[in-house]
mmCIF file of C-alpha atoms and ligand atoms in Angstrom:
data_model
loop_
_atom_site.group_PDB
_atom_site.id
_atom_site.type_symbol
_atom_site.label_atom_id
_atom_site.label_comp_id
_atom_site.label_asym_id
_atom_site.label_seq_id
_atom_site.Cartn_x
_atom_site.Cartn_y
_atom_site.Cartn_z
ATOM 1 C CA MET A 267 13.086 2.855 -47.763
ATOM 2 C CA ALA A 268 16.148 3.590 -48.923
ATOM 3 C CA ILE A 269 19.125 1.880 -50.971
ATOM 4 C CA GLY A 270 22.591 0.234 -48.752
ATOM 5 C CA VAL A 271 25.939 0.720 -50.965
ATOM 6 C CA PHE A 272 28.567 -1.529 -49.270
ATOM 7 C CA ASP A 273 32.362 -1.663 -50.334
ATOM 8 C CA SER A 274 35.511 -2.765 -47.914
ATOM 9 C CA GLY A 275 36.384 1.174 -48.011
ATOM 10 C CA VAL A 276 36.367 4.043 -50.180
ATOM 11 C CA GLY A 277 35.958 2.014 -53.898
ATOM 12 C CA GLY A 278 32.665 1.887 -53.557
ATOM 13 C CA LEU A 279 32.076 5.745 -53.038
ATOM 14 C CA THR A 280 32.820 5.728 -57.294
ATOM 15 C CA VAL A 281 29.189 3.677 -57.527
ATOM 16 C CA HIS A 282 27.515 6.336 -55.068
ATOM 17 C CA ARG A 283 27.952 8.941 -57.499
ATOM 18 C CA ALA A 284 26.930 7.501 -60.193
ATOM 19 C CA LEU A 285 23.581 6.306 -57.942
ATOM 20 C CA VAL A 286 23.598 10.095 -56.840
ATOM 21 C CA GLU A 287 23.398 11.148 -60.920
ATOM 22 C CA ARG A 288 21.408 8.969 -62.147
ATOM 23 C CA LEU A 289 18.961 8.995 -58.809
ATOM 24 C CA PRO A 290 18.520 11.939 -57.237
ATOM 25 C CA GLN A 291 16.412 11.875 -55.148
ATOM 26 C CA ALA A 292 17.725 8.129 -53.346
ATOM 27 C CA ASP A 293 17.692 8.043 -49.923
ATOM 28 C CA LEU A 294 21.479 6.125 -49.719
ATOM 29 C CA ILE A 295 23.194 4.741 -47.438
ATOM 30 C CA TYR A 296 26.720 3.728 -47.543
ATOM 31 C CA LEU A 297 28.710 1.389 -45.257
ATOM 32 C CA ALA A 298 32.242 1.273 -45.242
ATOM 33 C CA ASP A 299 33.489 -1.672 -43.824
ATOM 34 C CA GLN A 300 37.093 -0.116 -43.224
ATOM 35 C CA ALA A 301 37.819 -1.999 -39.732
ATOM 36 C CA ASN A 302 38.653 -4.577 -42.309
ATOM 37 C CA ALA A 303 39.893 -3.127 -45.773
ATOM 38 C CA PRO A 304 41.036 -4.504 -47.657
ATOM 39 C CA TYR A 305 39.516 -7.521 -48.484
ATOM 40 C CA GLY A 306 41.270 -8.535 -51.717
ATOM 41 C CA GLY A 307 43.816 -10.582 -49.917
ATOM 42 C CA ARG A 308 41.661 -12.077 -47.476
ATOM 43 C CA PRO A 309 40.230 -16.024 -47.697
ATOM 44 C CA GLY A 310 37.159 -16.427 -49.410
ATOM 45 C CA GLU A 311 35.472 -17.438 -45.984
ATOM 46 C CA GLU A 312 36.490 -14.320 -45.008
ATOM 47 C CA ILE A 313 34.730 -12.297 -47.166
ATOM 48 C CA VAL A 314 31.750 -13.521 -47.134
ATOM 49 C CA GLU A 315 31.178 -13.331 -43.144
ATOM 50 C CA LEU A 316 32.594 -9.461 -43.883
ATOM 51 C CA THR A 317 29.834 -9.048 -46.977
ATOM 52 C CA LYS A 318 26.811 -10.819 -44.622
ATOM 53 C CA ALA A 319 27.962 -9.016 -41.743
ATOM 54 C CA GLY A 320 28.145 -5.318 -44.259
ATOM 55 C CA CYS A 321 24.471 -6.257 -45.758
ATOM 56 C CA ILE A 322 22.645 -7.151 -41.561
ATOM 57 C CA ARG A 323 24.227 -3.050 -40.536
ATOM 58 C CA LEU A 324 22.239 -1.619 -43.454
ATOM 59 C CA PHE A 325 19.850 -3.639 -43.744
ATOM 60 C CA GLU A 326 18.987 -2.649 -39.924
ATOM 61 C CA GLU A 327 19.913 0.905 -40.907
ATOM 62 C CA GLY A 328 17.339 0.785 -42.774
ATOM 63 C CA ALA A 329 18.224 -0.167 -46.067
ATOM 64 C CA ASP A 330 16.033 -2.390 -48.333
ATOM 65 C CA LEU A 331 17.927 -2.907 -51.143
ATOM 66 C CA ILE A 332 21.694 -2.863 -51.083
ATOM 67 C CA VAL A 333 24.324 -2.745 -54.128
ATOM 68 C CA LEU A 334 27.807 -4.404 -53.471
ATOM 69 C CA ALA A 335 29.558 -1.597 -54.565
ATOM 70 C CA CYS A 336 32.644 -3.816 -54.634
ATOM 71 C CA ASN A 337 34.238 -6.494 -57.247
ATOM 72 C CA THR A 338 35.728 -8.732 -54.527
ATOM 73 C CA ALA A 339 32.618 -9.155 -51.901
ATOM 74 C CA SER A 340 30.280 -9.502 -55.075
ATOM 75 C CA ALA A 341 32.826 -11.998 -56.692
ATOM 76 C CA ILE A 342 33.249 -14.104 -53.946
ATOM 77 C CA ALA A 343 29.832 -13.416 -51.613
ATOM 78 C CA LEU A 344 27.292 -12.540 -53.123
ATOM 79 C CA ARG A 345 25.995 -15.768 -54.636
ATOM 80 C CA ARG A 346 27.162 -17.712 -51.534
ATOM 81 C CA LEU A 347 24.691 -15.445 -49.737
ATOM 82 C CA GLN A 348 21.717 -15.090 -52.134
ATOM 83 C CA GLN A 349 21.377 -18.552 -52.101
ATOM 84 C CA THR A 350 21.443 -19.534 -48.423
ATOM 85 C CA TRP A 351 21.203 -16.433 -45.883
ATOM 86 C CA LEU A 352 19.173 -14.043 -47.905
ATOM 87 C CA PRO A 353 16.285 -16.065 -48.294
ATOM 88 C CA GLY A 354 15.822 -17.341 -44.490
ATOM 89 C CA TYR A 355 16.786 -13.585 -43.394
ATOM 90 C CA ARG A 356 13.688 -12.218 -45.984
ATOM 91 C CA ARG A 357 11.568 -14.469 -44.610
ATOM 92 C CA GLU A 358 12.202 -13.264 -40.491
ATOM 93 C CA GLN A 359 12.196 -9.742 -41.664
ATOM 94 C CA GLY A 360 9.271 -10.249 -43.356
ATOM 95 C CA ARG A 361 9.525 -7.277 -46.151
ATOM 96 C CA PRO A 362 11.575 -7.245 -49.742
ATOM 97 C CA LEU A 363 15.163 -6.860 -49.533
ATOM 98 C CA ASN A 364 17.870 -7.713 -51.425
ATOM 99 C CA VAL A 365 21.296 -7.402 -52.289
ATOM 100 C CA LEU A 366 22.466 -6.786 -55.720
ATOM 101 C CA GLY A 367 26.125 -7.336 -57.306
ATOM 102 C CA ILE A 368 28.592 -5.158 -59.857
ATOM 103 C CA ILE A 369 29.835 -7.783 -61.789
ATOM 104 C CA VAL A 370 26.164 -8.767 -63.956
ATOM 105 C CA PRO A 371 26.037 -5.212 -65.478
ATOM 106 C CA THR A 372 30.051 -4.697 -66.044
ATOM 107 C CA ILE A 373 29.527 -8.511 -67.979
ATOM 108 C CA GLU A 374 26.628 -6.834 -69.905
ATOM 109 C CA ALA A 375 28.379 -3.677 -70.619
ATOM 110 C CA ALA A 376 31.796 -5.722 -72.075
ATOM 111 C CA THR A 377 30.087 -7.702 -74.081
ATOM 112 C CA GLY A 378 27.361 -5.587 -75.016
ATOM 113 C CA LEU A 379 24.594 -8.479 -74.647
ATOM 114 C CA PRO A 380 22.236 -8.365 -72.137
ATOM 115 C CA TRP A 381 22.741 -11.681 -68.943
ATOM 116 C CA GLU A 382 20.276 -13.981 -70.106
ATOM 117 C CA HIS A 383 22.362 -14.149 -72.966
ATOM 118 C CA GLU A 384 24.337 -17.003 -72.187
ATOM 119 C CA ALA A 385 25.720 -19.261 -75.174
ATOM 120 C CA GLU A 386 24.316 -22.891 -75.223
ATOM 121 C CA ARG A 387 28.009 -24.781 -74.801
ATOM 122 C CA LEU A 388 31.313 -22.882 -74.381
ATOM 123 C CA SER A 389 32.187 -22.004 -77.682
ATOM 124 C CA ASP A 390 35.825 -22.379 -79.321
ATOM 125 C CA LYS A 391 37.561 -18.997 -79.416
ATOM 126 C CA VAL A 392 37.820 -17.283 -83.134
ATOM 127 C CA GLU A 393 41.403 -16.570 -84.119
ATOM 128 C CA LYS A 394 41.327 -12.596 -84.174
ATOM 129 C CA VAL A 395 40.271 -11.880 -80.959
ATOM 130 C CA ASP A 396 40.169 -8.963 -78.929
ATOM 131 C CA ILE A 397 42.423 -8.813 -75.754
ATOM 132 C CA LEU A 398 40.076 -7.452 -73.099
ATOM 133 C CA GLY A 399 42.219 -6.740 -69.538
ATOM 134 C CA VAL A 400 41.347 -6.283 -65.828
ATOM 135 C CA PHE A 401 42.187 -4.879 -63.244
ATOM 136 C CA SER A 402 41.127 -6.264 -60.175
ATOM 137 C CA THR A 403 42.032 -7.185 -56.756
ATOM 138 C CA PRO A 404 43.413 -11.106 -56.278
ATOM 139 C CA GLY A 405 40.864 -12.528 -54.393
ATOM 140 C CA THR A 406 38.659 -11.324 -57.520
ATOM 141 C CA ALA A 407 41.643 -12.332 -60.215
ATOM 142 C CA SER A 408 41.371 -15.704 -58.646
ATOM 143 C CA SER A 409 37.381 -16.443 -59.283
ATOM 144 C CA ARG A 410 37.967 -15.783 -62.439
ATOM 145 C CA VAL A 411 33.959 -14.249 -62.918
ATOM 146 C CA TYR A 412 35.416 -12.788 -65.893
ATOM 147 C CA GLU A 413 36.899 -14.916 -67.758
ATOM 148 C CA ILE A 414 34.305 -17.400 -67.036
ATOM 149 C CA GLU A 415 31.182 -15.420 -67.758
ATOM 150 C CA ILE A 416 32.570 -14.132 -70.378
ATOM 151 C CA ASP A 417 33.695 -16.521 -72.190
ATOM 152 C CA LYS A 418 30.518 -18.092 -72.282
ATOM 153 C CA ARG A 419 29.492 -14.845 -74.071
ATOM 154 C CA ARG A 420 32.010 -13.905 -76.466
ATOM 155 C CA GLN A 421 33.763 -15.731 -78.804
ATOM 156 C CA ASP A 422 35.953 -13.233 -80.428
ATOM 157 C CA VAL A 423 36.986 -11.565 -76.223
ATOM 158 C CA ALA A 424 39.605 -12.840 -74.462
ATOM 159 C CA VAL A 425 40.146 -12.229 -70.851
ATOM 160 C CA PHE A 426 43.281 -11.619 -69.219
ATOM 161 C CA SER A 427 43.058 -10.748 -65.306
ATOM 162 C CA GLU A 428 46.072 -9.113 -63.554
ATOM 163 C CA PRO A 429 45.782 -8.891 -59.951
ATOM 164 C CA CYS A 430 47.011 -5.703 -58.058
ATOM 165 C CA PRO A 431 47.645 -6.798 -54.756
ATOM 166 C CA ASN A 432 48.368 -3.369 -53.058
ATOM 167 C CA LEU A 433 46.940 -0.590 -55.011
ATOM 168 C CA ALA A 434 43.103 -1.005 -53.059
ATOM 169 C CA ARG A 435 44.985 -0.493 -49.711
ATOM 170 C CA MET A 436 47.253 2.676 -50.897
ATOM 171 C CA ILE A 437 44.313 4.608 -52.146
ATOM 172 C CA GLU A 438 42.253 3.582 -49.544
ATOM 173 C CA GLU A 439 45.852 5.652 -47.512
ATOM 174 C CA GLY A 440 45.492 7.629 -49.785
ATOM 175 C CA ALA A 441 48.794 7.070 -51.174
ATOM 176 C CA GLY A 442 50.689 10.181 -53.098
ATOM 177 C CA ALA A 443 50.333 10.491 -57.291
ATOM 178 C CA VAL A 444 53.704 9.146 -58.280
ATOM 179 C CA ALA A 445 54.373 5.849 -55.797
ATOM 180 C CA LEU A 446 49.782 5.521 -56.977
ATOM 181 C CA ALA A 447 51.198 5.707 -60.836
ATOM 182 C CA SER A 448 54.015 3.942 -60.748
ATOM 183 C CA GLU A 449 52.165 0.928 -59.349
ATOM 184 C CA VAL A 450 49.196 1.108 -62.091
ATOM 185 C CA GLU A 451 52.588 1.319 -64.604
ATOM 186 C CA LYS A 452 53.941 -1.975 -62.940
ATOM 187 C CA HIS A 453 50.252 -3.760 -63.327
ATOM 188 C CA VAL A 454 49.603 -2.283 -67.611
ATOM 189 C CA LYS A 455 53.293 -3.389 -68.301
ATOM 190 C CA GLN A 456 52.893 -6.653 -66.221
ATOM 191 C CA LEU A 457 49.902 -7.867 -68.195
ATOM 192 C CA ALA A 458 50.928 -6.331 -71.295
ATOM 193 C CA THR A 459 54.055 -9.071 -71.408
ATOM 194 C CA ARG A 460 52.205 -11.911 -70.121
ATOM 195 C CA VAL A 461 49.456 -11.302 -72.997
ATOM 196 C CA GLY A 462 52.493 -10.300 -75.464
ATOM 197 C CA ARG A 463 50.549 -6.697 -76.251
ATOM 198 C CA MET A 464 48.857 -3.604 -74.734
ATOM 199 C CA PRO A 465 45.137 -4.592 -74.214
ATOM 200 C CA ASP A 466 42.356 -3.338 -76.510
ATOM 201 C CA ARG A 467 39.891 -2.602 -73.605
ATOM 202 C CA ALA A 468 40.273 -2.861 -70.007
ATOM 203 C CA ILE A 469 37.725 -2.952 -66.974
ATOM 204 C CA LEU A 470 38.729 -1.502 -64.235
ATOM 205 C CA GLY A 471 37.859 -4.609 -61.870
ATOM 206 C CA CYS A 472 37.910 -3.616 -58.441
ATOM 207 C CA THR A 473 35.498 0.165 -57.505
ATOM 208 C CA HIS A 474 38.707 1.552 -55.796
ATOM 209 C CA TYR A 475 40.848 1.766 -59.178
ATOM 210 C CA GLU A 476 38.053 3.953 -60.402
ATOM 211 C CA MET A 477 39.848 6.833 -58.980
ATOM 212 C CA VAL A 478 42.879 6.929 -60.518
ATOM 213 C CA ALA A 479 41.749 6.252 -63.459
ATOM 214 C CA ASP A 480 43.483 9.079 -65.430
ATOM 215 C CA MET A 481 46.213 7.043 -64.020
ATOM 216 C CA PHE A 482 45.432 4.335 -65.887
ATOM 217 C CA ARG A 483 44.594 5.979 -68.654
ATOM 218 C CA ALA A 484 47.464 7.390 -69.165
ATOM 219 C CA ALA A 485 49.470 3.560 -68.890
ATOM 220 C CA LEU A 486 47.422 2.272 -71.848
ATOM 221 C CA PRO A 487 47.393 3.418 -75.234
ATOM 222 C CA VAL A 488 46.194 6.374 -76.000
ATOM 223 C CA GLY A 489 42.828 5.718 -76.400
ATOM 224 C CA THR A 490 41.938 2.246 -75.055
ATOM 225 C CA PRO A 491 38.275 2.405 -74.078
ATOM 226 C CA LEU A 492 37.328 1.651 -70.087
ATOM 227 C CA ILE A 493 34.505 0.011 -69.274
ATOM 228 C CA HIS A 494 33.446 1.783 -66.291
ATOM 229 C CA GLN A 495 31.538 0.344 -63.324
ATOM 230 C CA PRO A 496 30.128 2.916 -62.258
ATOM 231 C CA GLN A 497 27.543 3.304 -64.358
ATOM 232 C CA ALA A 498 26.948 0.694 -65.777
ATOM 233 C CA THR A 499 25.749 -0.297 -62.000
ATOM 234 C CA ALA A 500 23.617 2.873 -61.568
ATOM 235 C CA ASP A 501 22.158 2.015 -65.607
ATOM 236 C CA ALA A 502 21.362 -1.868 -64.275
ATOM 237 C CA LEU A 503 19.626 -0.429 -61.063
ATOM 238 C CA SER A 504 17.445 1.990 -62.773
ATOM 239 C CA LEU A 505 16.289 -1.060 -64.675
ATOM 240 C CA TYR A 506 16.035 -3.136 -61.631
ATOM 241 C CA LEU A 507 14.102 -0.231 -59.908
ATOM 242 C CA GLU A 508 11.352 0.436 -62.450
ATOM 243 C CA ARG A 509 10.552 -4.017 -63.167
ATOM 244 C CA ARG A 510 10.418 -3.982 -58.742
ATOM 245 C CA PRO A 511 8.197 -1.574 -57.988
ATOM 246 C CA GLU A 512 8.132 -3.389 -54.334
ATOM 247 C CA TYR A 513 11.872 -1.683 -53.455
ATOM 248 C CA VAL A 514 10.957 1.941 -53.559
ATOM 249 C CA ALA A 515 14.450 3.948 -54.089
ATOM 250 C CA GLY A 516 13.382 7.196 -51.203
ATOM 251 C CA GLU A 517 12.052 10.709 -52.222
ATOM 252 C CA THR A 518 14.508 12.860 -49.988
ATOM 253 C CA GLY A 519 17.896 12.359 -51.340
ATOM 254 C CA VAL A 520 19.003 11.572 -47.908
ATOM 255 C CA ARG A 521 23.076 10.451 -47.997
ATOM 256 C CA ARG A 522 24.743 8.824 -45.342
ATOM 257 C CA PHE A 523 28.400 7.300 -45.015
ATOM 258 C CA LEU A 524 29.196 5.235 -42.066
ATOM 259 C CA THR A 525 32.162 3.517 -41.381
ATOM 260 C CA THR A 526 33.290 0.484 -39.470
ATOM 261 C CA GLY A 527 36.792 2.428 -39.153
ATOM 262 C CA VAL A 528 37.933 5.381 -37.548
ATOM 263 C CA ALA A 529 35.092 8.249 -37.947
ATOM 264 C CA GLY A 530 36.054 11.593 -40.032
ATOM 265 C CA PRO A 531 37.635 13.048 -42.608
ATOM 266 C CA GLN A 532 38.370 11.001 -45.069
ATOM 267 C CA ASN A 533 42.490 10.933 -47.151
ATOM 268 C CA GLY A 534 42.819 13.707 -49.498
ATOM 269 C CA LEU A 535 42.684 11.417 -52.549
ATOM 270 C CA VAL A 536 39.191 10.730 -51.478
ATOM 271 C CA GLU A 537 38.066 14.484 -51.093
ATOM 272 C CA ALA A 538 40.008 14.888 -54.450
ATOM 273 C CA PHE A 539 37.649 12.459 -56.463
ATOM 274 C CA TRP A 540 34.571 13.603 -54.522
ATOM 275 C CA GLY A 541 35.161 17.676 -54.695
ATOM 276 C CA ALA A 542 34.447 18.471 -50.809
ATOM 277 C CA PRO A 543 35.615 17.108 -47.173
ATOM 278 C CA LEU A 544 33.590 13.679 -47.006
ATOM 279 C CA ARG A 545 33.193 12.554 -43.005
ATOM 280 C CA PHE A 546 32.104 9.104 -42.304
ATOM 281 C CA GLU A 547 29.656 8.278 -39.297
ATOM 282 C CA ALA A 548 30.838 5.753 -36.929
ATOM 283 C CA ALA A 549 28.784 2.228 -37.616
HETATM 284 N N1 LIG B 89 36.607 -1.864 -53.873
HETATM 285 C C1 LIG B 89 36.482 -3.441 -53.780
HETATM 286 C C2 LIG B 89 36.812 -4.244 -54.751
HETATM 287 O O1 LIG B 89 35.477 -3.590 -55.958
HETATM 288 C C3 LIG B 89 37.092 -4.113 -53.230
HETATM 289 C C4 LIG B 89 38.716 -3.525 -52.894
HETATM 290 C C5 LIG B 89 39.483 -4.239 -51.378
HETATM 291 O O2 LIG B 89 39.510 -4.606 -50.554
HETATM 292 O O3 LIG B 89 40.834 -5.128 -51.211
HETATM 293 O O4 LIG B 89 36.602 -5.228 -54.916
#
């Protein structure tokens, strides 16, 4: 048994690392759909199809439980796949299989409330709200998932999303620090201009952005709390595994890294984040 971790590219490694820290014995198979990255500007139906293909590949490789370590896939494809394709596929395969996303744990971390705590009706905001900035791909921003789900749960938080159309691609391509920092600063400033002030807290709502979290920290006012998706996802997965004994995370600590793109070493930015060279095998 193994856990699959899926992203369009290298961003999901930020989640993978948190999973390894939390579940060191787990057998993990990482799949990067680099042949089709980035996902963030693609039409929704394409994101659904690509995510489904990635999940099938991971199930075929022996995963039983998949974590979509990608906000874009989680926001746009997950619900559709869980409601339409996954039940039939699970029956065909005759074994327990599931796909989990990254947005529910992030919203729980951002609201401090369990997912089930949904307000009975959308209530008015209180006068003094905390501004929560969400930096994400255009796909995630246009889904409005963070605005909708946080509005249902907290009257004292106002969410503003800032789409960053180039950032995941730049990270995927291993852009230099100066170019990356200026792209991050541009988006932090754009958000602040739109809101009228800097956010009180921020979500890095694309897993790639954790790799440049220091640049977000530098562009935001000193000490602005960041909600970290990798930790939130690792916490949620370990609780899920406790509640669902039919899913076993594995016990040999095997870690495989697959790509639909060009097999081989990843760029220097990824290597610096990972702390060692990292080679992906062809999927
Ligand atoms: N890392 C992904 C996310 O969290 C996808 C980025 C992309 O492919 O555009 O949204």
